[in-house]
Tab-separated table of C-alpha atoms and ligand atoms in Angstrom:
chain	number	residue	atom	x	y	z
E	1	MET	CA	-0.081	-0.018	-0.227
E	2	GLY	CA	2.750	2.271	-0.392
E	3	PHE	CA	1.378	3.811	-3.535
E	4	GLN	CA	0.217	7.399	-3.657
E	5	ALA	CA	-1.199	9.149	-6.384
E	6	THR	CA	-0.901	12.709	-5.261
E	7	PRO	CA	2.552	13.609	-3.592
E	8	ALA	CA	2.220	13.796	0.149
E	9	PRO	CA	1.740	16.912	1.632
E	10	THR	CA	4.594	19.107	3.004
E	11	PRO	CA	5.457	17.888	6.791
E	12	ASN	CA	5.047	20.016	9.733
E	13	LEU	CA	8.455	20.440	10.720
E	14	HIS	CA	7.179	19.678	14.810
E	15	THR	CA	6.224	16.103	13.610
E	16	VAL	CA	9.180	15.592	11.101
E	17	MET	CA	11.844	16.912	13.472
E	18	PRO	CA	13.179	13.882	16.148
E	19	ASP	CA	12.389	15.500	19.197
E	20	ARG	CA	12.668	14.929	23.145
E	21	PRO	CA	9.928	12.927	24.073
E	22	SER	CA	7.684	15.031	26.794
E	23	LEU	CA	7.537	13.008	29.937
E	24	LEU	CA	3.848	14.848	30.317
E	25	GLY	CA	2.011	12.074	27.515
E	26	LEU	CA	3.270	9.048	29.402
E	27	THR	CA	1.226	6.924	31.857
E	28	PRO	CA	2.751	6.419	35.138
E	29	PRO	CA	4.322	2.761	34.268
E	30	GLU	CA	5.590	4.115	30.594
E	31	LEU	CA	7.037	7.658	32.622
E	32	ARG	CA	8.419	5.141	35.273
E	33	GLU	CA	10.209	3.143	32.997
E	34	ALA	CA	11.961	5.588	30.744
E	35	VAL	CA	13.154	7.865	33.427
E	36	ALA	CA	14.822	4.649	35.236
E	37	ALA	CA	16.045	4.225	31.773
E	38	HIS	CA	17.276	7.167	31.388
E	39	PHE	CA	19.006	7.129	34.967
E	40	ARG	CA	20.447	3.324	34.720
E	41	GLU	CA	22.295	4.851	31.488
E	42	ARG	CA	23.788	7.086	33.648
E	43	GLY	CA	24.744	5.296	36.542
E	44	GLN	CA	21.724	7.101	38.746
E	45	PRO	CA	20.155	5.432	41.254
E	46	ALA	CA	16.555	3.527	40.590
E	47	TYR	CA	14.856	5.727	43.293
E	48	ARG	CA	15.454	8.910	41.134
E	49	ALA	CA	12.650	7.498	38.651
E	50	GLY	CA	10.191	7.684	41.824
E	51	GLN	CA	11.263	10.746	42.794
E	52	VAL	CA	10.736	12.346	39.136
E	53	GLU	CA	7.569	10.816	38.861
E	54	GLU	CA	6.618	12.445	42.604
E	55	TRP	CA	7.204	15.839	41.190
E	56	ILE	CA	5.274	15.236	37.748
E	57	PHE	CA	2.232	13.736	39.656
E	58	ARG	CA	1.937	15.166	42.923
E	59	GLY	CA	3.957	18.103	42.376
E	60	ASN	CA	2.770	19.032	39.238
E	61	ALA	CA	6.012	20.292	38.700
E	62	ARG	CA	6.416	22.686	35.692
E	63	ALA	CA	10.349	22.353	34.799
E	64	PHE	CA	13.025	19.761	35.848
E	65	GLY	CA	14.710	22.706	37.883
E	66	GLU	CA	11.629	22.524	40.322
E	67	MET	CA	12.929	18.801	41.041
E	68	SER	CA	14.887	20.309	44.228
E	69	ASN	CA	15.733	16.390	45.548
E	70	LEU	CA	17.912	15.697	42.406
E	71	PRO	CA	21.346	16.848	41.573
E	72	LEU	CA	21.582	20.013	39.743
E	73	ALA	CA	23.334	18.002	36.876
E	74	GLU	CA	20.821	15.738	36.751
E	75	ARG	CA	17.951	17.906	36.654
E	76	GLU	CA	19.970	19.866	33.444
E	77	ALA	CA	20.326	16.081	31.861
E	78	LEU	CA	16.742	15.420	32.365
E	79	GLY	CA	16.213	18.409	30.582
E	80	GLU	CA	18.237	17.720	27.413
E	81	ARG	CA	16.306	14.213	27.362
E	82	PHE	CA	12.987	14.806	28.041
E	83	ARG	CA	10.365	17.546	27.796
E	84	LEU	CA	7.982	18.460	30.240
E	85	ASP	CA	6.070	21.618	28.707
E	86	GLU	CA	2.821	22.608	28.744
E	87	PRO	CA	0.315	24.552	26.597
E	88	ALA	CA	0.552	28.106	27.313
E	89	ALA	CA	-2.208	30.101	28.144
E	90	ASP	CA	-2.826	32.154	25.384
E	91	ALA	CA	-5.854	34.250	26.960
E	92	VAL	CA	-8.081	33.431	30.268
E	93	SER	CA	-11.393	34.553	30.106
E	94	GLU	CA	-13.647	34.837	34.051
E	95	SER	CA	-17.685	34.545	33.517
E	96	ALA	CA	-19.555	36.491	35.787
E	97	ASP	CA	-21.117	33.059	37.069
E	98	GLY	CA	-17.350	32.035	38.099
E	99	THR	CA	-17.023	29.872	35.072
E	100	VAL	CA	-13.368	30.166	33.617
E	101	LYS	CA	-11.870	29.499	30.288
E	102	HIS	CA	-8.767	29.191	28.965
E	103	LEU	CA	-7.083	29.705	25.836
E	104	TRP	CA	-4.143	26.832	25.259
E	105	ALA	CA	-1.700	28.048	22.362
E	106	LEU	CA	-0.046	24.746	21.046
E	107	ARG	CA	2.866	23.863	19.408
E	108	GLY	CA	2.557	24.166	15.871
E	109	GLY	CA	-0.133	27.066	16.019
E	110	GLU	CA	-3.001	25.578	16.883
E	111	VAL	CA	-5.055	26.838	19.795
E	112	VAL	CA	-7.795	24.908	22.130
E	113	GLU	CA	-10.196	25.891	24.752
E	114	SER	CA	-10.570	24.233	28.329
E	115	VAL	CA	-13.603	25.504	31.144
E	116	LEU	CA	-13.495	25.447	34.878
E	117	ILE	CA	-16.780	25.030	36.399
E	118	PRO	CA	-17.244	25.603	39.978
E	119	THR	CA	-20.287	24.611	41.725
E	120	ARG	CA	-20.707	24.368	45.092
E	121	ASP	CA	-19.028	20.784	46.179
E	122	ARG	CA	-17.367	20.865	42.807
E	123	LEU	CA	-14.899	22.013	40.197
E	124	THR	CA	-15.315	20.456	37.254
E	125	LEU	CA	-12.488	20.533	34.104
E	126	CYS	CA	-14.020	20.599	30.935
E	127	ILE	CA	-10.935	19.156	28.509
E	128	SER	CA	-10.547	19.597	24.888
E	129	SER	CA	-9.403	16.455	22.658
E	130	GLN	CA	-8.862	17.654	19.277
E	131	ALA	CA	-8.238	21.207	18.092
E	132	GLY	CA	-11.514	21.905	16.103
E	133	CYS	CA	-13.964	18.963	14.916
E	134	ALA	CA	-14.713	17.135	11.601
E	135	LEU	CA	-17.829	15.930	12.870
E	136	LYS	CA	-20.202	18.624	12.086
E	137	CYS	CA	-22.474	18.532	14.815
E	138	ARG	CA	-25.514	21.534	13.358
E	139	PHE	CA	-25.701	23.031	16.904
E	140	CYS	CA	-21.962	23.137	17.741
E	141	ALA	CA	-19.948	25.839	16.681
E	142	THR	CA	-16.368	23.497	17.433
E	143	GLY	CA	-18.146	21.188	14.472
E	144	TRP	CA	-18.517	24.912	12.155
E	145	SER	CA	-14.857	25.832	12.818
E	146	GLY	CA	-13.466	22.429	11.064
E	147	PHE	CA	-11.114	19.957	12.093
E	148	GLY	CA	-7.256	21.135	13.320
E	149	ARG	CA	-5.523	17.751	14.181
E	150	GLN	CA	-5.265	15.205	16.985
E	151	LEU	CA	-4.200	15.967	20.435
E	152	THR	CA	-1.602	14.635	21.521
E	153	ALA	CA	-1.762	13.002	25.308
E	154	ALA	CA	0.627	15.300	26.427
E	155	GLU	CA	-1.254	18.483	25.443
E	156	ILE	CA	-4.680	16.544	27.212
E	157	ALA	CA	-2.986	15.798	30.480
E	158	GLY	CA	-1.477	19.098	30.066
E	159	GLN	CA	-4.808	21.136	30.012
E	160	TYR	CA	-5.645	19.415	33.266
E	161	ARG	CA	-1.784	20.589	34.638
E	162	ALA	CA	-1.867	23.821	33.935
E	163	SER	CA	-5.881	24.569	34.686
E	164	ALA	CA	-5.549	22.611	38.172
E	165	ARG	CA	-2.237	25.119	38.265
E	166	TRP	CA	-4.117	28.174	37.806
E	167	ALA	CA	-7.112	26.952	39.957
E	168	ALA	CA	-4.509	26.465	43.133
E	169	GLU	CA	-3.060	29.826	42.490
E	170	HIS	CA	-6.531	31.865	42.177
E	171	GLY	CA	-7.850	30.145	45.221
E	172	ARG	CA	-10.553	28.078	43.374
E	173	GLY	CA	-9.392	24.958	45.318
E	174	ARG	CA	-8.844	21.167	43.377
E	175	VAL	CA	-10.003	19.882	40.182
E	176	THR	CA	-12.752	17.661	41.612
E	177	ASN	CA	-14.167	16.399	38.261
E	178	VAL	CA	-13.166	16.207	34.219
E	179	VAL	CA	-15.392	16.019	31.441
E	180	PHE	CA	-14.572	15.910	27.583
E	181	MET	CA	-16.702	17.819	26.609
E	182	GLY	CA	-14.475	20.596	25.360
E	183	MET	CA	-13.609	20.950	21.501
E	184	GLY	CA	-13.509	17.750	19.800
E	185	GLU	CA	-15.054	14.286	19.414
E	186	PRO	CA	-12.392	12.182	22.298
E	187	LEU	CA	-13.735	8.844	21.116
E	188	ALA	CA	-12.335	10.215	17.680
E	189	ASN	CA	-8.668	10.096	18.796
E	190	ARG	CA	-8.658	6.735	21.159
E	191	LYS	CA	-4.757	7.047	20.283
E	192	ALA	CA	-3.955	10.224	22.722
E	193	VAL	CA	-7.047	10.165	25.069
E	194	PHE	CA	-7.066	6.376	26.388
E	195	PRO	CA	-3.371	6.963	27.705
E	196	ALA	CA	-4.711	10.299	28.851
E	197	LEU	CA	-7.541	8.724	30.820
E	198	SER	CA	-4.306	6.533	32.624
E	199	ILE	CA	-2.257	9.726	33.521
E	200	LEU	CA	-5.141	11.588	34.837
E	201	ASN	CA	-6.990	8.840	36.875
E	202	ALA	CA	-3.575	6.443	37.868
E	203	GLY	CA	-1.156	9.534	37.618
E	204	TYR	CA	-2.962	12.496	38.935
E	205	GLY	CA	-5.373	10.897	41.155
E	206	VAL	CA	-8.763	12.280	39.375
E	207	GLY	CA	-11.226	8.919	40.769
E	208	ALA	CA	-12.190	7.190	37.272
E	209	ARG	CA	-16.087	7.654	38.151
E	210	ARG	CA	-15.052	11.645	38.479
E	211	ILE	CA	-13.874	11.363	34.416
E	212	THR	CA	-16.518	11.118	31.650
E	213	VAL	CA	-16.028	11.042	28.425
E	214	SER	CA	-18.466	12.346	25.906
E	215	THR	CA	-19.091	11.571	22.597
E	216	VAL	CA	-21.491	11.750	19.949
E	217	GLY	CA	-21.649	8.177	19.182
E	218	VAL	CA	-18.354	6.235	18.007
E	219	ILE	CA	-19.372	2.907	18.540
E	220	PRO	CA	-16.083	0.995	18.058
E	221	GLY	CA	-14.861	3.860	20.895
E	222	ILE	CA	-17.875	2.777	23.257
E	223	ALA	CA	-16.859	-0.276	23.229
E	224	ALA	CA	-13.206	-0.002	23.967
E	225	LEU	CA	-14.231	2.082	26.465
E	226	ALA	CA	-16.319	-0.440	28.264
E	227	GLU	CA	-13.075	-3.182	28.066
E	228	ARG	CA	-10.842	-0.766	30.145
E	229	PRO	CA	-11.159	-1.668	34.030
E	230	GLU	CA	-11.719	1.492	35.263
E	231	GLN	CA	-15.308	3.073	35.784
E	232	PHE	CA	-14.960	6.044	33.441
E	233	ARG	CA	-18.445	7.573	33.068
E	234	LEU	CA	-19.958	7.925	29.142
E	235	ALA	CA	-22.125	10.504	28.303
E	236	LEU	CA	-23.795	10.287	24.377
E	237	SER	CA	-24.642	13.211	23.185
E	238	LEU	CA	-28.239	11.896	21.842
E	239	HIS	CA	-30.303	14.940	21.322
E	240	ALA	CA	-32.745	12.788	19.704
E	241	PRO	CA	-34.423	9.770	19.993
E	242	VAL	CA	-35.182	8.835	16.306
E	243	THR	CA	-32.454	8.434	13.535
E	244	GLU	CA	-34.265	10.514	10.951
E	245	LEU	CA	-34.018	13.563	13.351
E	246	ARG	CA	-30.439	12.976	14.612
E	247	ALA	CA	-28.999	12.242	11.789
E	248	GLU	CA	-30.494	16.055	10.677
E	249	LEU	CA	-28.515	17.142	13.471
E	250	ILE	CA	-25.631	14.968	13.563
E	251	PRO	CA	-23.835	13.610	10.421
E	252	LEU	CA	-22.357	11.164	12.158
E	253	GLU	CA	-26.048	9.469	12.870
E	254	LYS	CA	-25.229	7.816	9.042
E	255	ARG	CA	-22.798	5.975	10.042
E	256	TYR	CA	-23.422	4.629	13.383
E	257	PRO	CA	-27.238	5.025	13.677
E	258	LEU	CA	-29.403	4.783	16.692
E	259	PRO	CA	-30.475	1.014	16.832
E	260	ARG	CA	-26.821	0.022	16.782
E	261	LEU	CA	-25.527	2.860	19.256
E	262	MET	CA	-28.394	1.554	21.934
E	263	GLU	CA	-26.741	-2.355	21.090
E	264	ALA	CA	-23.445	-0.723	22.159
E	265	LEU	CA	-24.263	1.040	25.148
E	266	GLU	CA	-26.187	-2.031	26.603
E	267	ALA	CA	-23.457	-4.038	26.128
E	268	PHE	CA	-21.531	-0.998	27.622
E	269	ASN	CA	-23.956	-1.079	30.843
E	270	ARG	CA	-23.002	-4.831	31.128
E	271	LYS	CA	-19.724	-3.945	32.044
E	272	GLY	CA	-21.252	-2.654	35.481
E	273	GLY	CA	-20.771	-0.434	37.665
E	274	ARG	CA	-20.458	2.775	35.097
E	275	ARG	CA	-23.426	5.551	34.594
E	276	ILE	CA	-24.477	6.516	30.863
E	277	THR	CA	-25.768	10.113	30.371
E	278	PHE	CA	-27.439	11.318	27.724
E	279	GLU	CA	-26.497	14.570	26.819
E	280	TYR	CA	-29.813	16.083	25.113
E	281	THR	CA	-29.786	20.063	23.419
E	282	MET	CA	-33.135	21.215	23.564
E	283	ILE	CA	-33.458	23.041	20.350
E	284	ARG	CA	-36.705	25.199	20.005
E	285	ASP	CA	-38.906	23.670	17.393
E	286	VAL	CA	-36.208	21.100	16.181
E	287	ASN	CA	-36.165	18.442	18.406
E	288	ASP	CA	-38.782	19.803	21.761
E	289	ASP	CA	-41.695	18.105	20.013
E	290	PRO	CA	-43.361	16.164	23.007
E	291	GLY	CA	-44.145	13.602	20.505
E	292	LEU	CA	-40.355	12.689	21.061
E	293	LEU	CA	-40.883	11.809	24.881
E	294	PRO	CA	-42.476	8.427	25.341
E	295	ARG	CA	-39.109	7.423	22.770
E	296	LEU	CA	-36.643	9.461	24.506
E	297	ALA	CA	-37.888	8.052	27.771
E	298	GLU	CA	-37.786	4.523	26.618
E	299	LEU	CA	-34.035	4.705	25.236
E	300	ALA	CA	-33.114	6.214	28.585
E	301	ALA	CA	-34.621	3.348	30.586
E	302	ARG	CA	-33.022	0.575	28.085
E	303	VAL	CA	-29.925	1.766	29.601
E	304	GLN	CA	-30.768	3.213	32.873
E	305	ALA	CA	-29.408	6.532	31.977
E	306	PHE	CA	-29.888	9.805	33.298
E	307	VAL	CA	-30.665	12.305	30.814
E	308	ASN	CA	-29.506	16.062	30.969
E	309	LEU	CA	-31.433	18.540	29.377
E	310	ILE	CA	-29.656	21.595	28.001
E	311	PRO	CA	-31.425	24.289	26.624
E	312	PHE	CA	-29.147	25.097	23.068
E	313	ASN	CA	-26.468	27.732	23.309
E	314	PRO	CA	-27.039	30.287	20.568
E	315	ILE	CA	-24.219	30.070	18.023
E	316	PRO	CA	-23.300	31.996	15.302
E	317	TYR	CA	-24.001	29.588	12.259
E	318	VAL	CA	-27.412	28.790	12.453
E	319	GLU	CA	-30.653	30.943	13.261
E	320	TRP	CA	-32.008	28.093	16.406
E	321	ARG	CA	-32.943	29.451	19.225
E	322	PRO	CA	-33.216	27.370	22.644
E	323	SER	CA	-36.809	25.624	23.719
E	324	ARG	CA	-38.875	27.624	25.810
E	325	ARG	CA	-38.972	27.176	29.480
E	326	ARG	CA	-42.248	25.736	29.478
E	327	ARG	CA	-41.362	23.059	27.137
E	328	ILE	CA	-38.043	22.215	28.711
E	329	ARG	CA	-40.290	21.459	31.951
E	330	ALA	CA	-42.675	19.522	30.063
E	331	PHE	CA	-39.677	17.264	29.578
E	332	ARG	CA	-38.142	17.015	32.715
E	333	GLU	CA	-41.553	16.461	33.974
E	334	GLY	CA	-42.364	13.856	30.798
E	335	LEU	CA	-39.275	12.051	31.845
E	336	GLU	CA	-39.411	11.699	35.540
E	337	ALA	CA	-43.002	10.885	35.324
E	338	ALA	CA	-41.592	7.944	33.179
E	339	GLY	CA	-39.011	6.613	35.999
E	340	VAL	CA	-36.176	8.766	34.302
E	341	SER	CA	-33.519	11.064	35.993
E	342	VAL	CA	-33.283	13.858	34.611
E	343	ALA	CA	-31.556	17.577	35.225
E	344	VAL	CA	-31.678	20.253	33.216
E	345	ARG	CA	-28.365	21.813	33.097
E	346	GLU	CA	-28.009	25.392	33.206
E	347	PRO	CA	-25.848	27.084	31.039
E	348	ARG	CA	-22.625	28.615	32.128
E	349	GLY	CA	-20.086	31.092	30.632
E	350	ARG	CA	-22.036	32.041	28.329
E	351	ASP	CA	-20.949	35.676	28.371
E	352	ILE	CA	-17.234	34.054	27.631
E	353	GLU	CA	-18.367	31.694	24.747
E	354	ALA	CA	-17.488	29.263	27.280
E	355	ALA	CA	-21.355	27.391	27.587
E	356	CYS	CA	-21.381	23.642	25.789
E	357	GLY	CA	-21.165	23.745	21.776
E	358	GLN	CA	-19.710	27.558	21.995
E	359	LEU	CA	-15.955	26.538	22.046
E	360	ARG	CA	-14.371	27.108	18.262
E	361	ALA	CA	-11.190	28.847	18.704
E	362	SER	CA	-9.723	28.864	15.480
E	363	ARG	CA	-6.515	30.876	14.258
E	364	ARG	CA	-7.897	29.490	10.997
E	365	GLY	CA	-11.475	31.195	10.323
E	366	SER	CA	-11.893	30.645	7.110
E	367	SER	CA	-12.717	26.755	7.534
E	368	VAL	CA	-16.058	28.265	9.213
E	369	ALA	CA	-16.847	29.737	5.834
E	370	ARG	CA	-16.264	25.970	3.998
E	371	ALA	CA	-18.353	24.366	6.046
E	372	TYR	CA	-21.118	26.848	5.889
E	373	ALA	CA	-21.139	26.335	2.567
E	374	GLY	CA	-22.520	22.631	2.950
E	375	SER	CA	-25.414	24.263	5.416
E	376	PRO	CA	-29.008	23.596	4.744
E	377	TRP	CA	-29.751	26.231	7.426
E	378	LYS	CA	-29.464	29.930	7.222
E	379	SER	CA	-26.927	32.371	8.605
E	380	ARG	CA	-27.798	34.860	10.457
E	381	PRO	CA	-26.435	38.265	9.015
E	382	SER	CA	-22.764	38.206	9.226
E	383	THR	CA	-22.600	41.423	11.107
E	384	GLU	CA	-24.223	39.835	14.479
E	385	SER	CA	-21.269	36.798	14.815
E	386	GLY	CA	-18.046	39.004	13.140
E	387	GLY	CA	-15.884	36.235	12.462
E	388	ALA	CA	-16.062	33.999	9.614
E	389	PRO	CA	-15.447	35.538	6.402
E	390	GLY	CA	-17.257	34.939	3.074
E	391	ARG	CA	-20.621	33.316	4.674
E	392	GLN	CA	-23.168	35.943	2.557
E	393	GLY	CA	-24.631	34.233	0.424
E	394	ALA	CA	-23.666	30.671	1.061
E	395	THR	CA	-26.897	29.194	1.285
E	396	LYS	CA	-26.573	26.380	-1.078
E	397	GLY	CA	-28.283	23.006	0.134
E	398	GLU	CA	-26.459	19.366	0.928
F	401	SAH	N1	-17.989	15.135	20.737
F	401	SAH	C1	-18.023	14.935	22.198
F	401	SAH	C2	-17.404	15.689	22.945
F	401	SAH	C3	-18.268	17.799	22.941
F	401	SAH	S1	-19.208	17.464	24.509
F	401	SAH	C4	-19.632	14.957	21.914
F	401	SAH	O1	-20.151	15.224	21.421
F	401	SAH	O2	-20.215	14.626	23.278
F	401	SAH	C5	-19.946	19.316	24.107
F	401	SAH	C6	-21.306	18.467	24.551
F	401	SAH	O3	-22.320	20.039	24.638
F	401	SAH	C7	-22.212	17.732	23.928
F	401	SAH	O4	-23.322	16.940	24.662
F	401	SAH	C8	-22.795	18.653	22.942
F	401	SAH	O5	-23.672	18.125	22.190
F	401	SAH	C9	-23.161	19.644	23.357
F	401	SAH	N2	-23.749	20.620	22.542
F	401	SAH	C10	-22.618	21.276	21.300
F	401	SAH	N3	-23.257	22.214	20.715
F	401	SAH	C11	-24.552	23.140	21.976
F	401	SAH	C12	-25.145	23.851	21.753
F	401	SAH	N4	-24.615	24.965	20.841
F	401	SAH	N5	-26.073	24.263	22.877
F	401	SAH	C13	-25.653	22.977	23.846
F	401	SAH	N6	-25.066	22.149	24.024
F	401	SAH	C14	-24.214	22.027	23.221
């Protein structure tokens, strides 16, 4: 399979230059092994590997220079051999409701966002798994921004480390929960997300039940997650309980349709001890018809899912609005009456565009215009959203 009809694109320098490996992307056993081999070569005692591990996972050290119980020469040698660099904070914005959004600059020029969300007894960190997203869900700003690239495990863990440090330094306490609900589809980047899950759980000590992987329905990924021994939580972005409607909102529905998705969720459940959540973004006159309620209740009951009803957060690319309050209440009451556990999730951080579906950091804005060209839905006047160029006139259907 070596044949290529077109020349390969010019590779990014960062990917072809031999580079020091980042210790931040290694699971605890991998890290121990890599560092132990390094110290062995240097004739250093074996316990030094444990010291480094301690500094990284417990001390959240930013640089080898901080590792004060190591000889200076060893700190320097580590720095010549490995990297310990985190994504750099490009911007921080704080919402009136206490939500904090970080914009992280990655190597190679991409940027991603993560969000700290305080509630009474928790501090939840919402992290990104990809720069942009390839799945193009109609209601999601990240989908409109197009796909940049996969994040590495180091970049995913780096968002956690840097956010946890920011929270500690700003008196916000400890990060208690992590949700993969930022930019990207985590189960379309298992190569980095799966090690990152181990790093967060076994390395930094975030309990598996406090880590939620949110997916729009990548069936092989759900099956792979079910195989893991840790009880990570799974959230399915459902948004419609019938295939036809779901396919209009989520292109991936055509590849992994609901009936098969439900089977994958049942298999996930059979592993025991894991909770599934359905995310249901309520969009006025799109997916909030009370006629859909019995079907939604039936799906939730089948896998004992907890249902989160999320009022749609407006985004610049479609004219949709959130469902009316009374309609959201009707859904909540209808599900409760059917014996389904349900909550209405109030939007957080809307004023800083940190709410669900609003993350769209992109330095390559024009990809939004390309995505728009395939949209069957009209745009708002371009002045209102003030971003993507060239959207006017692009009204052709699919
Ligand atoms: N790709 C994963 C992770 C992104 S999570 C997934 O889809 O699950 C982001 C969550 O916010 C998902 O439940 C997503 O469906 C939801 N969401 C996206 N756009 C939204 C919007 N405009 N308003 C409210 N929720 C939205």
